[in-house]
Amino acid sequence: MSEELYRTVGENVRHHRRAARMTQADLALEVGLSRPSIANIEVGRQSILLHQAFALARALHVGVEDLVPNFNPRARDIIRIPFTLSRGAA
């Protein structure tokens, strides 16, 4: 799952970078990463931190939802994970 996620994010970064007529070097300079890092992100070899996803989106003039598949910032569904505490747990 994570490999597919990073590959899809990378494809989306590349698509929006090309649509913005930016080079990898241009984008790297804009977000404070190296050009090889951008190249690795675009092929899914390098994971990105949350703040980097937002920086990439800002530099590409898109929303982070345009980079991350199946992300809906307006979704109202909350995933609830049940848990119990056992007695005697510290």
CSV table of C-alpha atoms in Angstrom, one decimal:
chain,number,residue,atom,x,y,z
A,1,MET,CA,0.0,0.0,0.0
A,2,SER,CA,2.7,2.5,0.9
A,3,GLU,CA,4.7,1.9,-2.2
A,4,GLU,CA,1.6,2.5,-4.3
A,5,LEU,CA,0.8,5.6,-2.3
A,6,TYR,CA,4.2,7.2,-2.8
A,7,ARG,CA,4.3,6.3,-6.5
A,8,THR,CA,0.9,7.9,-7.0
A,9,VAL,CA,1.9,11.0,-5.1
A,10,GLY,CA,5.0,11.2,-7.2
A,11,GLU,CA,3.1,10.9,-10.4
A,12,ASN,CA,0.8,13.7,-9.3
A,13,VAL,CA,3.8,15.9,-8.3
A,14,ARG,CA,5.3,15.3,-11.8
A,15,HIS,CA,2.0,16.0,-13.5
A,16,HIS,CA,1.4,19.3,-11.7
A,17,ARG,CA,5.1,20.3,-12.0
A,18,ARG,CA,5.0,19.8,-15.8
A,19,ALA,CA,1.6,21.6,-16.0
A,20,ALA,CA,3.3,24.6,-14.2
A,21,ARG,CA,6.1,24.4,-16.7
A,22,MET,CA,8.7,24.0,-13.9
A,23,THR,CA,11.8,22.0,-13.9
A,24,GLN,CA,12.7,19.6,-11.1
A,25,ALA,CA,15.4,22.1,-10.2
A,26,ASP,CA,12.9,25.0,-10.0
A,27,LEU,CA,10.6,23.0,-7.8
A,28,ALA,CA,13.5,21.8,-5.6
A,29,LEU,CA,14.6,25.4,-5.0
A,30,GLU,CA,11.0,26.5,-4.2
A,31,VAL,CA,10.5,23.8,-1.5
A,32,GLY,CA,14.1,23.6,-0.2
A,33,LEU,CA,14.9,20.1,-1.4
A,34,SER,CA,17.6,18.9,-3.8
A,35,ARG,CA,16.8,18.1,-7.5
A,36,PRO,CA,17.6,14.4,-7.0
A,37,SER,CA,15.1,14.4,-4.1
A,38,ILE,CA,12.4,15.7,-6.4
A,39,ALA,CA,13.3,13.1,-9.0
A,40,ASN,CA,13.1,10.4,-6.4
A,41,ILE,CA,9.7,11.7,-5.1
A,42,GLU,CA,8.3,11.7,-8.6
A,43,VAL,CA,9.1,8.0,-9.1
A,44,GLY,CA,8.0,7.0,-5.6
A,45,ARG,CA,11.4,6.1,-4.3
A,46,GLN,CA,11.5,8.8,-1.6
A,47,SER,CA,8.8,9.3,1.0
A,48,ILE,CA,7.8,12.8,2.0
A,49,LEU,CA,6.8,14.4,5.3
A,50,LEU,CA,3.5,16.0,5.8
A,51,HIS,CA,5.0,19.6,5.7
A,52,GLN,CA,6.8,18.7,2.5
A,53,ALA,CA,3.5,17.6,0.9
A,54,PHE,CA,2.0,21.0,1.8
A,55,ALA,CA,5.1,22.8,0.5
A,56,LEU,CA,5.0,21.0,-2.8
A,57,ALA,CA,1.3,21.7,-3.2
A,58,ARG,CA,1.9,25.4,-2.4
A,59,ALA,CA,4.8,25.6,-4.9
A,60,LEU,CA,2.7,23.9,-7.6
A,61,HIS,CA,-0.3,26.2,-6.9
A,62,VAL,CA,-2.6,23.2,-6.1
A,63,GLY,CA,-4.2,21.8,-3.0
A,64,VAL,CA,-2.6,18.9,-1.1
A,65,GLU,CA,-5.6,16.9,-2.1
A,66,ASP,CA,-4.4,17.2,-5.7
A,67,LEU,CA,-1.3,15.3,-4.7
A,68,VAL,CA,-2.6,12.7,-2.3
A,69,PRO,CA,-5.0,10.2,-3.7
A,70,ASN,CA,-8.4,9.7,-2.1
A,71,PHE,CA,-7.8,12.6,0.3
A,72,ASN,CA,-10.8,14.7,1.0
A,73,PRO,CA,-10.2,17.5,3.5
A,74,ARG,CA,-14.0,18.1,3.9
A,75,ALA,CA,-14.8,14.5,4.7
A,76,ARG,CA,-16.9,14.2,7.8
A,77,ASP,CA,-16.4,10.5,8.3
A,78,ILE,CA,-14.3,9.7,11.4
A,79,ILE,CA,-12.7,6.4,11.8
A,80,ARG,CA,-13.3,5.2,15.3
A,81,ILE,CA,-10.9,2.7,16.7
A,82,PRO,CA,-12.2,0.9,19.8
A,83,PHE,CA,-9.8,0.3,22.6
A,84,THR,CA,-9.9,-0.9,26.1
A,85,LEU,CA,-7.6,-0.4,29.0
A,86,SER,CA,-6.8,-3.5,31.1
A,87,ARG,CA,-6.7,-3.2,34.8
A,88,GLY,CA,-3.2,-3.2,36.2
A,89,ALA,CA,-1.8,-1.4,33.1
A,90,ALA,CA,0.6,1.3,34.1
